[in-house]
mmCIF file of C-alpha atoms and ligand atoms in Angstrom:
data_model
loop_
_atom_site.group_PDB
_atom_site.id
_atom_site.type_symbol
_atom_site.label_atom_id
_atom_site.label_comp_id
_atom_site.label_asym_id
_atom_site.label_seq_id
_atom_site.Cartn_x
_atom_site.Cartn_y
_atom_site.Cartn_z
ATOM 1 C CA MET W 1 9.305 -18.495 -6.340
ATOM 2 C CA ALA W 2 6.493 -17.228 -8.529
ATOM 3 C CA TYR W 3 3.025 -16.802 -7.143
ATOM 4 C CA THR W 4 0.600 -19.166 -8.812
ATOM 5 C CA ALA W 5 -3.165 -19.470 -8.714
ATOM 6 C CA GLU W 6 -5.402 -22.493 -9.206
ATOM 7 C CA GLY W 7 -6.889 -22.436 -12.690
ATOM 8 C CA GLY W 8 -7.352 -19.434 -14.917
ATOM 9 C CA ALA W 9 -4.739 -16.849 -15.591
ATOM 10 C CA ILE W 10 -1.906 -16.231 -13.160
ATOM 11 C CA ARG W 11 -1.895 -12.610 -12.147
ATOM 12 C CA ASP W 12 1.435 -11.216 -11.041
ATOM 13 C CA ASP W 13 -0.275 -8.946 -8.535
ATOM 14 C CA GLN W 14 -2.708 -11.509 -7.072
ATOM 15 C CA PHE W 15 -0.530 -11.951 -3.959
ATOM 16 C CA PHE W 16 -0.840 -8.217 -3.252
ATOM 17 C CA TRP W 17 -4.658 -8.238 -3.267
ATOM 18 C CA ASP W 18 -4.867 -11.535 -1.359
ATOM 19 C CA GLY W 19 -2.526 -10.027 1.229
ATOM 20 C CA LEU W 20 -4.741 -6.985 1.723
ATOM 21 C CA LYS W 21 -7.717 -9.277 2.302
ATOM 22 C CA GLU W 22 -5.677 -10.974 5.078
ATOM 23 C CA HIS W 23 -4.614 -7.561 6.443
ATOM 24 C CA ARG W 24 -1.064 -8.072 5.252
ATOM 25 C CA LEU W 25 0.916 -5.626 3.131
ATOM 26 C CA LEU W 26 3.041 -7.784 0.811
ATOM 27 C CA PHE W 27 5.686 -6.716 -1.691
ATOM 28 C CA GLN W 28 7.817 -8.487 -4.244
ATOM 29 C CA GLN W 29 11.312 -9.380 -3.129
ATOM 30 C CA CYS W 30 14.057 -10.602 -5.429
ATOM 31 C CA SER W 31 15.040 -14.181 -4.578
ATOM 32 C CA ASP W 32 18.620 -13.570 -5.681
ATOM 33 C CA CYS W 33 19.648 -10.187 -4.269
ATOM 34 C CA GLY W 34 16.834 -9.472 -1.788
ATOM 35 C CA THR W 35 15.784 -6.144 -3.299
ATOM 36 C CA VAL W 36 12.192 -5.244 -2.404
ATOM 37 C CA ARG W 37 10.200 -3.623 -5.198
ATOM 38 C CA HIS W 38 6.848 -2.012 -5.948
ATOM 39 C CA PRO W 39 4.926 -1.697 -8.254
ATOM 40 C CA ILE W 40 5.008 -5.342 -9.348
ATOM 41 C CA GLU W 41 7.547 -6.042 -12.087
ATOM 42 C CA PRO W 42 8.672 -9.284 -13.753
ATOM 43 C CA MET W 43 12.393 -8.540 -13.385
ATOM 44 C CA CYS W 44 14.587 -7.246 -10.586
ATOM 45 C CA GLY W 45 15.843 -3.771 -11.461
ATOM 46 C CA ASN W 46 18.938 -4.344 -9.350
ATOM 47 C CA CYS W 47 20.284 -7.696 -10.591
ATOM 48 C CA GLY W 48 18.035 -8.701 -13.518
ATOM 49 C CA SER W 49 16.743 -11.863 -11.847
ATOM 50 C CA LEU W 50 13.302 -13.212 -12.807
ATOM 51 C CA GLU W 51 13.017 -15.153 -9.529
ATOM 52 C CA TRP W 52 11.023 -13.532 -6.770
ATOM 53 C CA GLY W 53 9.039 -14.152 -3.633
ATOM 54 C CA THR W 54 7.115 -11.909 -1.272
ATOM 55 C CA MET W 55 7.942 -10.150 1.957
ATOM 56 C CA GLU W 56 5.542 -8.678 4.498
ATOM 57 C CA SER W 57 5.888 -5.006 5.291
ATOM 58 C CA SER W 58 5.599 -3.721 8.837
ATOM 59 C CA GLY W 59 3.075 -1.233 7.423
ATOM 60 C CA HIS W 60 4.906 1.528 9.280
ATOM 61 C CA GLY W 61 6.302 4.603 7.595
ATOM 62 C CA THR W 62 6.237 8.360 7.234
ATOM 63 C CA VAL W 63 4.452 10.680 4.837
ATOM 64 C CA TYR W 64 6.836 11.828 2.111
ATOM 65 C CA THR W 65 4.372 14.190 0.466
ATOM 66 C CA TRP W 66 0.613 14.540 0.094
ATOM 67 C CA ILE W 67 -2.287 16.317 -1.602
ATOM 68 C CA LEU W 68 -5.871 17.098 -0.721
ATOM 69 C CA SER W 69 -7.808 15.512 -3.591
ATOM 70 C CA HIS W 70 -11.127 17.022 -4.573
ATOM 71 C CA HIS W 71 -11.741 14.420 -7.264
ATOM 72 C CA PRO W 72 -14.214 11.675 -6.252
ATOM 73 C CA ASN W 73 -13.229 8.098 -7.188
ATOM 74 C CA ASN W 74 -16.715 6.743 -6.696
ATOM 75 C CA ALA W 75 -20.153 8.299 -6.726
ATOM 76 C CA ASP W 76 -20.491 7.806 -2.959
ATOM 77 C CA ASP W 77 -17.079 9.267 -2.056
ATOM 78 C CA VAL W 78 -17.144 12.336 0.082
ATOM 79 C CA PRO W 79 -14.341 14.556 -1.180
ATOM 80 C CA PRO W 80 -11.924 15.949 -0.387
ATOM 81 C CA ARG W 81 -9.594 13.211 0.857
ATOM 82 C CA LEU W 82 -5.936 13.064 1.743
ATOM 83 C CA VAL W 83 -3.732 11.183 -0.728
ATOM 84 C CA ALA W 84 -0.146 10.600 0.320
ATOM 85 C CA LEU W 85 3.096 9.111 -0.887
ATOM 86 C CA VAL W 86 4.202 7.047 2.106
ATOM 87 C CA ASN W 87 7.826 6.076 2.732
ATOM 88 C CA LEU W 88 7.587 2.617 4.266
ATOM 89 C CA ASP W 89 10.335 1.407 6.611
ATOM 90 C CA GLU W 90 11.335 -1.219 4.014
ATOM 91 C CA GLY W 91 12.245 1.476 1.465
ATOM 92 C CA ILE W 92 9.068 1.259 -0.615
ATOM 93 C CA ARG W 93 7.104 4.365 -1.547
ATOM 94 C CA LEU W 94 3.384 3.654 -1.732
ATOM 95 C CA VAL W 95 0.518 5.918 -2.836
ATOM 96 C CA SER W 96 -2.414 5.587 -0.474
ATOM 97 C CA ASN W 97 -5.176 7.494 1.264
ATOM 98 C CA VAL W 98 -4.660 8.863 4.762
ATOM 99 C CA ALA W 99 -7.528 8.869 7.248
ATOM 100 C CA GLY W 100 -7.801 10.086 10.817
ATOM 101 C CA VAL W 101 -5.959 13.357 10.240
ATOM 102 C CA GLU W 102 -7.602 16.765 10.107
ATOM 103 C CA HIS W 103 -6.756 18.382 6.798
ATOM 104 C CA ASP W 104 -5.204 21.360 8.599
ATOM 105 C CA ALA W 105 -2.983 19.023 10.621
ATOM 106 C CA MET W 106 -1.670 17.070 7.642
ATOM 107 C CA ALA W 107 2.084 17.456 7.137
ATOM 108 C CA ASN W 108 5.097 15.790 5.624
ATOM 109 C CA ASP W 109 7.017 13.407 7.877
ATOM 110 C CA ILE W 110 4.080 12.421 10.095
ATOM 111 C CA GLU W 111 4.369 8.829 11.286
ATOM 112 C CA VAL W 112 1.702 6.522 9.840
ATOM 113 C CA THR W 113 0.698 2.889 9.981
ATOM 114 C CA VAL W 114 -1.295 0.829 7.520
ATOM 115 C CA ASP W 115 -4.981 0.072 7.943
ATOM 116 C CA TYR W 116 -7.214 -2.118 5.775
ATOM 117 C CA TYR W 117 -10.831 -1.777 4.758
ATOM 118 C CA ASP W 118 -13.372 -3.495 2.556
ATOM 119 C CA ARG W 119 -14.496 -1.021 -0.080
ATOM 120 C CA GLY W 120 -17.875 -2.753 -0.037
ATOM 121 C CA ASP W 121 -17.534 -5.465 -2.672
ATOM 122 C CA GLY W 122 -15.083 -7.809 -0.960
ATOM 123 C CA VAL W 123 -12.025 -6.047 -2.359
ATOM 124 C CA PHE W 124 -9.790 -4.825 0.438
ATOM 125 C CA LEU W 125 -7.729 -1.675 0.112
ATOM 126 C CA HIS W 126 -4.973 -0.126 2.203
ATOM 127 C CA ARG W 127 -4.941 3.300 3.752
ATOM 128 C CA PHE W 128 -2.825 4.887 6.436
ATOM 129 C CA LEU W 129 -3.615 6.267 9.870
ATOM 130 C CA PRO W 130 -1.425 8.492 12.001
ATOM 131 C CA VAL W 131 0.470 6.412 14.569
ATOM 132 C CA ASP W 132 -0.981 8.529 17.405
ATOM 133 C CA SER W 133 -4.517 7.733 16.234
ATOM 134 C CA ALA W 134 -3.795 4.036 15.635
ATOM 135 C CA ALA W 135 -2.417 3.738 19.172
ATOM 136 C CA GLY W 136 -5.563 5.263 20.609
ATOM 137 C CA GLY W 137 -4.349 8.854 20.575
ATOM 138 C CA ASN W 138 -3.024 10.896 23.422
HETATM 139 ZN ZN1 ZN F 201 17.739 -8.883 -7.606
#
């Protein structure tokens, strides 16, 4: 099942951005062998199928590795910020920002969960929060 849009060009990654707006983290999943993949690709790397659908991630994972970035993305960014490679439970590795963690407390293997925010122009982005913080802390 390919994702289609009304009118205009069909963007392979439109489902991903629409999902973020609905606070859902969606990935491509091969319709033939079930392999989940990211970034978006036209063909399954496992079986070569061109047929795909989407699956919703739990948004739960652990930090695989991270950096403290001092490079501002936007003029109003307040650097530095934590950028991590997150191992999601579904086997996807996703680059994202991490919020809610003191820089000194950041570490590999901390448990994180996805969070969504409007960057200010109606485009929603993902970021990750430590599970302790997301659950209200303790
Ligand atoms: Zn496949």
